[in-house]
PDB file of C-alpha atoms in Angstrom:
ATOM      1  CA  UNK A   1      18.972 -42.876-104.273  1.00 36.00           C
ATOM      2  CA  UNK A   2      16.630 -40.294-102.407  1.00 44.00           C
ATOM      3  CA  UNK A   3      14.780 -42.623 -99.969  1.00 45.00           C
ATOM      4  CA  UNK A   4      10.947 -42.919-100.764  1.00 37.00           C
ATOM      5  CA  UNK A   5       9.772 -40.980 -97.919  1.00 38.00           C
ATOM      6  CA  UNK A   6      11.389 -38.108 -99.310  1.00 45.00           C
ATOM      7  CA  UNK A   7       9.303 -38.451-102.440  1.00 36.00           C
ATOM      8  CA  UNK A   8       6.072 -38.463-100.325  1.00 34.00           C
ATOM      9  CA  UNK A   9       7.735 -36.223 -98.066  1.00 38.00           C
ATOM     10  CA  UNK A  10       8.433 -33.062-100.256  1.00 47.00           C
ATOM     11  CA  UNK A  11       5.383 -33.051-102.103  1.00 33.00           C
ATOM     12  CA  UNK A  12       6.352 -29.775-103.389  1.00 35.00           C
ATOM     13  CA  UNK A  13       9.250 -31.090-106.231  1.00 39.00           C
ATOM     14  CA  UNK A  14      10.043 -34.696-105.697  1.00 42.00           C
ATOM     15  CA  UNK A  15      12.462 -36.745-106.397  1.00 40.00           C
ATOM     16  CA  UNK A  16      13.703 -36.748-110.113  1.00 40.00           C
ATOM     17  CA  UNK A  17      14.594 -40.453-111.942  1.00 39.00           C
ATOM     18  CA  UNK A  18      17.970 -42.168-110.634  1.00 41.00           C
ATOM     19  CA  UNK A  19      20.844 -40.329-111.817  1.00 44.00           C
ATOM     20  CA  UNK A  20      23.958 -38.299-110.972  1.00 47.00           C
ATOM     21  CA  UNK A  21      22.115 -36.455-108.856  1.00 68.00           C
ATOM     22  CA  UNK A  22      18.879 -36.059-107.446  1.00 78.00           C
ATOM     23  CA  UNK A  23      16.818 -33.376-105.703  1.00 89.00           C
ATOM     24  CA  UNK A  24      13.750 -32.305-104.112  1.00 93.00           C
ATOM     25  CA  UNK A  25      12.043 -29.384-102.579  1.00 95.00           C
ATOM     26  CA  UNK A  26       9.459 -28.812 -99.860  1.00 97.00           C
ATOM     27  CA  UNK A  27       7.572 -25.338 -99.873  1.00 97.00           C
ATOM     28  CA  UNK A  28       7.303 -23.529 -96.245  1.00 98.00           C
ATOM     29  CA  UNK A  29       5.591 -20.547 -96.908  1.00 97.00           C
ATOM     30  CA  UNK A  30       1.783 -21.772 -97.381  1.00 95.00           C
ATOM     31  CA  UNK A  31       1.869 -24.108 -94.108  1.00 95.00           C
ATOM     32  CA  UNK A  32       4.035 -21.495 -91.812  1.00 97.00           C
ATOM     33  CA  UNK A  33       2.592 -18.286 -93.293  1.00 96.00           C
ATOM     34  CA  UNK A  34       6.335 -16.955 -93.625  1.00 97.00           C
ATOM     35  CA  UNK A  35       6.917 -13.906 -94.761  1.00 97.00           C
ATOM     36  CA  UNK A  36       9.920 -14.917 -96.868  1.00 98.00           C
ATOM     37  CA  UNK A  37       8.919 -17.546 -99.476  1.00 98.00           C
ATOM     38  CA  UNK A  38      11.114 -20.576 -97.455  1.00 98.00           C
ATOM     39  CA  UNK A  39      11.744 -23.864 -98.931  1.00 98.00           C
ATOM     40  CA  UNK A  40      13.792 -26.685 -97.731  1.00 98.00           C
ATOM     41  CA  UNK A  41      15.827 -27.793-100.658  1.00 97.00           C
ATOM     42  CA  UNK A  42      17.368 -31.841-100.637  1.00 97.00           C
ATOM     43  CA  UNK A  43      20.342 -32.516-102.795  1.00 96.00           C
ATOM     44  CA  UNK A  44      22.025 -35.944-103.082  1.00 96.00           C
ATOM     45  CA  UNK A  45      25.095 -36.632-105.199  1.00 95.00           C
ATOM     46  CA  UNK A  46      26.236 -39.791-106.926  1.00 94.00           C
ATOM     47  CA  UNK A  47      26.438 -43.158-105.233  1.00 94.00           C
ATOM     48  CA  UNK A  48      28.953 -43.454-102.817  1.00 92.00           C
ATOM     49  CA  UNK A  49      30.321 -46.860-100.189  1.00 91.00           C
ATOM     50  CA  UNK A  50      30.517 -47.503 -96.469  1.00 88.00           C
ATOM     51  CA  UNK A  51      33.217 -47.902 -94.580  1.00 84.00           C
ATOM     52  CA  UNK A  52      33.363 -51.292 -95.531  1.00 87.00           C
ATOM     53  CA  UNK A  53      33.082 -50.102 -99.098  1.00 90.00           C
ATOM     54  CA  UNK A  54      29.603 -51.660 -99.103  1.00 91.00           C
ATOM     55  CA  UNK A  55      27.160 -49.166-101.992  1.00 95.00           C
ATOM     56  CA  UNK A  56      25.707 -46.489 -99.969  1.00 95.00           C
ATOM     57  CA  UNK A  57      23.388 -43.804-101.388  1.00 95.00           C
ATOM     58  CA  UNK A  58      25.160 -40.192-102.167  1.00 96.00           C
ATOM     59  CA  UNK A  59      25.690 -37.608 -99.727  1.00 95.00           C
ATOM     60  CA  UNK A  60      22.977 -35.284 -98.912  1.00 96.00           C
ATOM     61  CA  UNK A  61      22.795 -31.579 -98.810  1.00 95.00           C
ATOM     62  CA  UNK A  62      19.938 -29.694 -96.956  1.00 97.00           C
ATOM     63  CA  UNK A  63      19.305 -25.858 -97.853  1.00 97.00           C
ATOM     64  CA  UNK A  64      16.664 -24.359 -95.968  1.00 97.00           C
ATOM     65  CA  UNK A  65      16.154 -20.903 -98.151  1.00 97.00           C
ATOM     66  CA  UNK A  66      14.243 -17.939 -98.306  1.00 97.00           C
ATOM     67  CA  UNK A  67      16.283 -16.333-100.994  1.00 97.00           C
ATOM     68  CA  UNK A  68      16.309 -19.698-103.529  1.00 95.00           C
ATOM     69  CA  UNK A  69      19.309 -20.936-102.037  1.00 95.00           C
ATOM     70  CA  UNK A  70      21.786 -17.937-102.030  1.00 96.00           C
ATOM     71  CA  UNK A  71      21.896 -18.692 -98.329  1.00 96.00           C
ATOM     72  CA  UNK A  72      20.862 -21.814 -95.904  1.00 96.00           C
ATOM     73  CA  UNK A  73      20.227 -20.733 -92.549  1.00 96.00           C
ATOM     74  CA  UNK A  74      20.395 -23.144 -90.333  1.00 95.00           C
ATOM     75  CA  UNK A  75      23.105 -25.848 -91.773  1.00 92.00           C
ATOM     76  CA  UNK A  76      21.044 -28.640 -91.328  1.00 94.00           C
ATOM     77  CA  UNK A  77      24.245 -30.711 -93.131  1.00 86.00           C
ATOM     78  CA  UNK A  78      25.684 -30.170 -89.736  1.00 90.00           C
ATOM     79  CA  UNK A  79      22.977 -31.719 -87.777  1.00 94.00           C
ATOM     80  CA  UNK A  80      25.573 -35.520 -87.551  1.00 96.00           C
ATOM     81  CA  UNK A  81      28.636 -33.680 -86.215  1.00 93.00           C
ATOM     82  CA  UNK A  82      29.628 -34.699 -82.510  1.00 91.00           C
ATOM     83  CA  UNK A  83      32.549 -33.400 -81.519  1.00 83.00           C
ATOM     84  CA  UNK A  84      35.985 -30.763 -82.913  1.00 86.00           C
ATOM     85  CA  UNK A  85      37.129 -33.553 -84.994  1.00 85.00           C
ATOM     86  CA  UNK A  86      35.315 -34.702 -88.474  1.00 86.00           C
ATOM     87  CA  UNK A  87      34.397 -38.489 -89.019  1.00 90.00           C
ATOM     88  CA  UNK A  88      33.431 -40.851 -91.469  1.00 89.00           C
ATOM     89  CA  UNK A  89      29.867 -40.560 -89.737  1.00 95.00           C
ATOM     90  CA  UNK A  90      29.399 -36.973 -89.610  1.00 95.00           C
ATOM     91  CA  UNK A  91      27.575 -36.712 -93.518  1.00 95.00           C
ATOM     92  CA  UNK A  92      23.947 -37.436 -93.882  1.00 97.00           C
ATOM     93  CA  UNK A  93      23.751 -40.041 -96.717  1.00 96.00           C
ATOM     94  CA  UNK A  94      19.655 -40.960 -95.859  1.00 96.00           C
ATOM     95  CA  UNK A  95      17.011 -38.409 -95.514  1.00 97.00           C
ATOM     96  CA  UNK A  96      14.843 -40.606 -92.663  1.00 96.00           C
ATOM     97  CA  UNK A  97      11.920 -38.156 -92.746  1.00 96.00           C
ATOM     98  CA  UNK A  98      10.765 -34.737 -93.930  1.00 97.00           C
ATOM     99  CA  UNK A  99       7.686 -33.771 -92.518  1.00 97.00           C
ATOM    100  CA  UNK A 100       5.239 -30.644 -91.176  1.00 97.00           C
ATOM    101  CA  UNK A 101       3.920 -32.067 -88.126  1.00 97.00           C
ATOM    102  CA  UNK A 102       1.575 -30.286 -85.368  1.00 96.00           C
ATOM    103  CA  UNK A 103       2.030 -30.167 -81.918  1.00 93.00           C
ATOM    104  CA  UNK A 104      -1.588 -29.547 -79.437  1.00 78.00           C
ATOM    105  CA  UNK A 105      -2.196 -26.535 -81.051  1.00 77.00           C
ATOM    106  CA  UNK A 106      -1.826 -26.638 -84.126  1.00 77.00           C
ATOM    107  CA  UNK A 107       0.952 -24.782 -84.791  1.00 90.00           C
ATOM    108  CA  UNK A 108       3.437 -26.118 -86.866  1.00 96.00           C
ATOM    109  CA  UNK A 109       6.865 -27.396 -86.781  1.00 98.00           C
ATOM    110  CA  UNK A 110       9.430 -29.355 -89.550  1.00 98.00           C
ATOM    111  CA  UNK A 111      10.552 -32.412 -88.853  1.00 98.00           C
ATOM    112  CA  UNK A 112      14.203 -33.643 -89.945  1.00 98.00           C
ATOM    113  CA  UNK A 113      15.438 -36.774 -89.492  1.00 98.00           C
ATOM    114  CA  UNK A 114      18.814 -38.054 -91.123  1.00 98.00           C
ATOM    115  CA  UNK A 115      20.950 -40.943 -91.060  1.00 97.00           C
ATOM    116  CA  UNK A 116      25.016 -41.445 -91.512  1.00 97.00           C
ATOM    117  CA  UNK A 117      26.351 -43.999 -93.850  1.00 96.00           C
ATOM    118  CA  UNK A 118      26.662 -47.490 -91.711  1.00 95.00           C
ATOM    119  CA  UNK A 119      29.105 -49.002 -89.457  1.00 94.00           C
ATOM    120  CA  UNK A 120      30.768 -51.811 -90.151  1.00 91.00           C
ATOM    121  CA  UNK A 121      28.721 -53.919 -88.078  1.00 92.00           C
ATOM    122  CA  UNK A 122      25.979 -52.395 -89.477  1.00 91.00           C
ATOM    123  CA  UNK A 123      25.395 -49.231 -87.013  1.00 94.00           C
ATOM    124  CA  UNK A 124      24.302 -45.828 -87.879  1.00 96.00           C
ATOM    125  CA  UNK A 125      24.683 -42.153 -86.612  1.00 97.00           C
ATOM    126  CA  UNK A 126      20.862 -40.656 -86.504  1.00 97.00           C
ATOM    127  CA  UNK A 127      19.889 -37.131 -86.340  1.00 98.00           C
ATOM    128  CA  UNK A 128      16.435 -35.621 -84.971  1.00 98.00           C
ATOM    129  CA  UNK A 129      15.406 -31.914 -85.467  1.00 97.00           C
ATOM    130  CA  UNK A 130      12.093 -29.708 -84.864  1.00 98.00           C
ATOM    131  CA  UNK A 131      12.371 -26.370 -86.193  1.00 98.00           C
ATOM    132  CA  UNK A 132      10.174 -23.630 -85.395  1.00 97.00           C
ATOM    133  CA  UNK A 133       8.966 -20.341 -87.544  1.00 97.00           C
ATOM    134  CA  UNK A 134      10.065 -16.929 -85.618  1.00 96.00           C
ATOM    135  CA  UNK A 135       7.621 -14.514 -87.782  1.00 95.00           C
ATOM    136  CA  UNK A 136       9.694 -11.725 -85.666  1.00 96.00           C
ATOM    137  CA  UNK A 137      12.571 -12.896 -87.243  1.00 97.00           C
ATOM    138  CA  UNK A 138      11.524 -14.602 -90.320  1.00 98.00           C
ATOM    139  CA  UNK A 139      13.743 -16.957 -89.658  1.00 98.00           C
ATOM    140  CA  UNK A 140      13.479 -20.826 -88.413  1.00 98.00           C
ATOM    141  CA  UNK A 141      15.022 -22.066 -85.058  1.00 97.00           C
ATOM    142  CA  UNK A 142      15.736 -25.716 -83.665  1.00 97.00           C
ATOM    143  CA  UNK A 143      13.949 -26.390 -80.620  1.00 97.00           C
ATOM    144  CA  UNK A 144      14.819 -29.901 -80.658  1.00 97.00           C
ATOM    145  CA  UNK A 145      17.617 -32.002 -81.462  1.00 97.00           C
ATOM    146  CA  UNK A 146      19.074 -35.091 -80.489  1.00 97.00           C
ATOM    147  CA  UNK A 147      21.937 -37.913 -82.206  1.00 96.00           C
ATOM    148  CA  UNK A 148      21.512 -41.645 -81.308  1.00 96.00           C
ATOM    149  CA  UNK A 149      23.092 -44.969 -83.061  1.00 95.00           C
ATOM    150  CA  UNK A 150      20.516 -47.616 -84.214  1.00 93.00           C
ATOM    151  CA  UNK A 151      21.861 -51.320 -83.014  1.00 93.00           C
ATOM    152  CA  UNK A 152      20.829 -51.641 -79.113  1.00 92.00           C
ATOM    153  CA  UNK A 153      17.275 -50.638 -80.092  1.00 94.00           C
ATOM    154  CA  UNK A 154      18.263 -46.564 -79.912  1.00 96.00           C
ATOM    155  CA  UNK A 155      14.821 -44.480 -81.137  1.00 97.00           C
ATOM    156  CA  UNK A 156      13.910 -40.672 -81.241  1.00 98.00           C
ATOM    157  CA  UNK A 157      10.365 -40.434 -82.017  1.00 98.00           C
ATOM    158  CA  UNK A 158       7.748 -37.911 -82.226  1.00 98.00           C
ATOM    159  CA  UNK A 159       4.476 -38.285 -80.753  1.00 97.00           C
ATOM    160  CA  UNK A 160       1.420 -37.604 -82.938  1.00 95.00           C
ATOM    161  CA  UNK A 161      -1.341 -37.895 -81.310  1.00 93.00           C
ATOM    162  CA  UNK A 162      -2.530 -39.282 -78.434  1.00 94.00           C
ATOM    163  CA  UNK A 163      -2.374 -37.689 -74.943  1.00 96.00           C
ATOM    164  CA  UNK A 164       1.499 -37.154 -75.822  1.00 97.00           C
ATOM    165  CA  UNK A 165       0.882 -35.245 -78.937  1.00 96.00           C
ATOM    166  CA  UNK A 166       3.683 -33.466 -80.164  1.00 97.00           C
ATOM    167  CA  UNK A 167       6.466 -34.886 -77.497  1.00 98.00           C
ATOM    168  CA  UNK A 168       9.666 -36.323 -78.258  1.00 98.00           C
ATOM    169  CA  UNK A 169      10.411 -39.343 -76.606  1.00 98.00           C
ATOM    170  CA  UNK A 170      13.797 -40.749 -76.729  1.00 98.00           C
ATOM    171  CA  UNK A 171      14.968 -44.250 -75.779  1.00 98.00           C
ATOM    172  CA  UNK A 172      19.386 -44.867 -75.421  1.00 98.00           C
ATOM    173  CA  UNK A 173      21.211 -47.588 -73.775  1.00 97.00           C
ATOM    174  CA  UNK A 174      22.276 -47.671 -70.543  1.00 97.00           C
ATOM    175  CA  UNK A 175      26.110 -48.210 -69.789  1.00 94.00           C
ATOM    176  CA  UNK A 176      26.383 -50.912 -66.855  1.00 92.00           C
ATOM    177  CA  UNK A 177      23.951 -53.724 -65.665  1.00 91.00           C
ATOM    178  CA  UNK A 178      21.240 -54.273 -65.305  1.00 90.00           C
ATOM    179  CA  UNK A 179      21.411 -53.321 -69.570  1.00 95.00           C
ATOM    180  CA  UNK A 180      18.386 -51.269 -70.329  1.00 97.00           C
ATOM    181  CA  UNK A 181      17.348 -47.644 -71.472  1.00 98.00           C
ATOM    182  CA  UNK A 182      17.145 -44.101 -70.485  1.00 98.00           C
ATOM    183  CA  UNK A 183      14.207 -42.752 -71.462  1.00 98.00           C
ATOM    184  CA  UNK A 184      13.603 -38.988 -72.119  1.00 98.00           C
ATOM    185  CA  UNK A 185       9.991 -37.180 -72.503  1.00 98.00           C
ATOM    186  CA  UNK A 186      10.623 -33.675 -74.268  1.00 98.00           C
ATOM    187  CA  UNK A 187       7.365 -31.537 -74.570  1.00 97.00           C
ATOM    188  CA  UNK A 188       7.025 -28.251 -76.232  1.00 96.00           C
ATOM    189  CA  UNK A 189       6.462 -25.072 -74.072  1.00 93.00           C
ATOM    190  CA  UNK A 190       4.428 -22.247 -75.299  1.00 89.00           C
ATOM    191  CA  UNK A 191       7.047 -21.221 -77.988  1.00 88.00           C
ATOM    192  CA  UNK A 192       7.136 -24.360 -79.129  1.00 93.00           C
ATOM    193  CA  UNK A 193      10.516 -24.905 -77.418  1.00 94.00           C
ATOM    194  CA  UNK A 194      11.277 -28.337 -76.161  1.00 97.00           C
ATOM    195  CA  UNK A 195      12.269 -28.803 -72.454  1.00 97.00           C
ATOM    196  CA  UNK A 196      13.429 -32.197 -70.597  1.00 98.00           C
ATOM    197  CA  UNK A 197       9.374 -33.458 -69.097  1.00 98.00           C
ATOM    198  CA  UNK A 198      10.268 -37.231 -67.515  1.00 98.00           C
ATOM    199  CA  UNK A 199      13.454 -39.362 -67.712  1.00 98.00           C
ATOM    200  CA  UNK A 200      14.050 -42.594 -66.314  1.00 98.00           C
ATOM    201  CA  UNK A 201      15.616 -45.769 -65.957  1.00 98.00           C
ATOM    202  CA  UNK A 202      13.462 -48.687 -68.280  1.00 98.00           C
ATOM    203  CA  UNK A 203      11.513 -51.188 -66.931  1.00 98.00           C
ATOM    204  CA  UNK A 204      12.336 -53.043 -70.674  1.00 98.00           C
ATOM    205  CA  UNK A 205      15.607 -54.936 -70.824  1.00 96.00           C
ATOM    206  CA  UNK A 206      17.649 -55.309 -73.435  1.00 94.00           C
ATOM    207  CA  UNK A 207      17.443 -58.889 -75.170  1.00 92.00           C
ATOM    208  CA  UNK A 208      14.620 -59.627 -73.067  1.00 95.00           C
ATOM    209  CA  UNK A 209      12.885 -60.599 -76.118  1.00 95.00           C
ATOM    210  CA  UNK A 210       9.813 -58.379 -76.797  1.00 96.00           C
ATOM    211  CA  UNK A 211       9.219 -57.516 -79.801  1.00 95.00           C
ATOM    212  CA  UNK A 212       8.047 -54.287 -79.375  1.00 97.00           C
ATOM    213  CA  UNK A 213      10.036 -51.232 -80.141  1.00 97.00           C
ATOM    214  CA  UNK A 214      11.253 -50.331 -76.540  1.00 98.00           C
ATOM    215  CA  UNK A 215       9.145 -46.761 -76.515  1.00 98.00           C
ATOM    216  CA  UNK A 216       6.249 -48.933 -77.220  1.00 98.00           C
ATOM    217  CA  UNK A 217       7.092 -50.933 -74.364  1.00 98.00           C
ATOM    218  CA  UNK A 218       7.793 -48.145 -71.829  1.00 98.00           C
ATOM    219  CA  UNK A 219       4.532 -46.331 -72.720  1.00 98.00           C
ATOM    220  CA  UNK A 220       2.696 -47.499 -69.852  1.00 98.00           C
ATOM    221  CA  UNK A 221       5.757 -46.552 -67.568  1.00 98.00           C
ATOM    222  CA  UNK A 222       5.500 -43.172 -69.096  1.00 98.00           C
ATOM    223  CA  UNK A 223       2.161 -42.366 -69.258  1.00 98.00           C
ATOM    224  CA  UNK A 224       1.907 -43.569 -65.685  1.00 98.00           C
ATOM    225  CA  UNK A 225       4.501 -41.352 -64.214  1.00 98.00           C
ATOM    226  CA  UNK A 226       3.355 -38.210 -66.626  1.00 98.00           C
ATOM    227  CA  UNK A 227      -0.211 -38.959 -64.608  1.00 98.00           C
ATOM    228  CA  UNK A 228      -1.816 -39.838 -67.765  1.00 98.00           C
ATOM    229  CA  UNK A 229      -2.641 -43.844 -66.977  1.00 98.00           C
ATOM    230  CA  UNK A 230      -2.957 -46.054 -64.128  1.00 96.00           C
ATOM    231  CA  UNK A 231      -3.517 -49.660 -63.572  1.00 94.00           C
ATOM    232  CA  UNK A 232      -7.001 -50.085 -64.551  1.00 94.00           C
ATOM    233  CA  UNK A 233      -7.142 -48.298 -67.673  1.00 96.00           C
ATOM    234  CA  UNK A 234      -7.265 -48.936 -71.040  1.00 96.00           C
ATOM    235  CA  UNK A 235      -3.446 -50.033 -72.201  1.00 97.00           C
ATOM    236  CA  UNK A 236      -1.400 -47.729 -74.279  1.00 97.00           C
ATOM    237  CA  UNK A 237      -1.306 -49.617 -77.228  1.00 96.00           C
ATOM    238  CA  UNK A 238       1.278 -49.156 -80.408  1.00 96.00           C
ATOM    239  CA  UNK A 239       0.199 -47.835 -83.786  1.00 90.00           C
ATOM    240  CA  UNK A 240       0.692 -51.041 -85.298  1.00 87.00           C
ATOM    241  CA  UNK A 241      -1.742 -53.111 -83.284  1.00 85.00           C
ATOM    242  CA  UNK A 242      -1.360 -55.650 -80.488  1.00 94.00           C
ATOM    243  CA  UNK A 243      -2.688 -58.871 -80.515  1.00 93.00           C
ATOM    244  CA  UNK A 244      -3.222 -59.998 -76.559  1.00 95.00           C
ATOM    245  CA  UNK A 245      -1.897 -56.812 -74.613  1.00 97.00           C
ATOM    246  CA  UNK A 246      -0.648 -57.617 -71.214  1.00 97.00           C
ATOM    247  CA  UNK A 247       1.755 -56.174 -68.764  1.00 97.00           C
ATOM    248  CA  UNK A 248       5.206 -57.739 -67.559  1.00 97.00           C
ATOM    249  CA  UNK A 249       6.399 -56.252 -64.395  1.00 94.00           C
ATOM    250  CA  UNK A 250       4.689 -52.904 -66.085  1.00 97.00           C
ATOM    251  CA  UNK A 251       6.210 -53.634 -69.626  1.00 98.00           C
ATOM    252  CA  UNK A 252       3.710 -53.659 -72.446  1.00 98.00           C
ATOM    253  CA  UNK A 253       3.686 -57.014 -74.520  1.00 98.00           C
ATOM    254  CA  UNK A 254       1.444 -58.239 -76.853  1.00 96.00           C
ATOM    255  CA  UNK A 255       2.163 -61.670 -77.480  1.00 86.00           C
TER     256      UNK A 255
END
């Protein structure tokens, strides 16, 4: 079914009892004063299986309307697709996250975040977008957007708050040895478009075994080379808490 973070998500219709089908709604107009009345409108169909014909939820279709779905503008159902060729992985199936978040600002934005059906080792395809308002227009733009997998520790996430607020920071496997991660600071300009800030090769390894998600990690690598923390200061610390923060040859642990 519609995952429960699309029920708290789109607060604006929700998600209706398991069924055939399921849908929900988020309303646009009040927090991006649009001119149009825009809603983003979530359908999912009826159960479907994996490639390894493991149950999988139903396929999702997005509509982001301002004419009550007569038109969709842009196909956010297209947001999976890499390359020419269709795949089995090119479908959203999970609806990750459906949000209004604000960049420093306060302007807004809509975050999408979808997910493929899995692997058969248990890997997914993920999809990231931030969509702007153009008033001009009356019309909503992507300003970000980025694809990763899930099972070497892959993440796309955006910053709430903090001295990053409203960056997107992505973390993605590097290809030959020492293994470790590429990681990618996006920050909004002032049109909210997203432009390539910091990227670098991780200090985190992969299997090394820390816990922590590998942005959490990295953040005192990348607050340090953004000029936003130096030895001496208070530790970047993740959301969740940490128990005994300490560094490892500049890695953030907390065990």
């Amino acid at each position: 079914m519609i995952r429960a973070a699309l029920v708290l998500a789109l607060l604006a219709g929700g998600a209706a009892a398991p069924q055939a089908k399921q849908s929900a709604t988020l309303d646009l107009a009040k927090p991006f004063a649009t001119r149009a009345p825009w809603r983003l409108t979530v359908v999912q169909g009826p159960d479907s299986v994996d490639v390894a014909d493991n149950p999988e939820p139903g396929a999702l279709t997005l509509c982001l309307s301002r004419d009550g779905g007569r038109s969709c503008s842009p196909d956010l159902s297209q947001a999976l697709h890499v390359g020419p060729a269709p795949d089995l992985f090119d479908v959203p199936h999970y609806l990750e996250s459906a949000r209004i978040v604000h960049p420093a600002g306060g302007r807004a934005l809509l975050l999408v975040q979808l997910a493929s059906v899995h692997s058969g080792n248990g890997d997914q395809r993920v999809s990231t977008q931030l969509l702007a308002y153009d008033r001009a227009k009356d019309a909503f733009v992507s300003v970000y957007a980025r694809r990763a997998g899930r099972n070497n520790n892959q993440e796309v996430r955006y910053v709430a708050g903090g001295p990053l607020q409203g960056a997107m920071i992505s973390a993605e496997p590097t290809d030959d040895k020492p293994f470790g991660y590429w990681i990618t600071v996006s920050k909004p300009d002032s049109a909210l478009r997203y432009t390539q800030a910091l990227r670098y090769r991780s200090a985190t390894h992969y299997g090394d075994g820390n816990p922590l998600a590998v942005i959490d990690s990295e953040m005192p690598n990348i607050e340090r080379r953004l000029g936003l923390w130096r030895p001496g200061m208070k530790l970047p610390l993740p959301a969740r808490g940490c128990a005994r923060p300490h560094l490892v040859n500049t890695v953030l642990w907390c065990d």
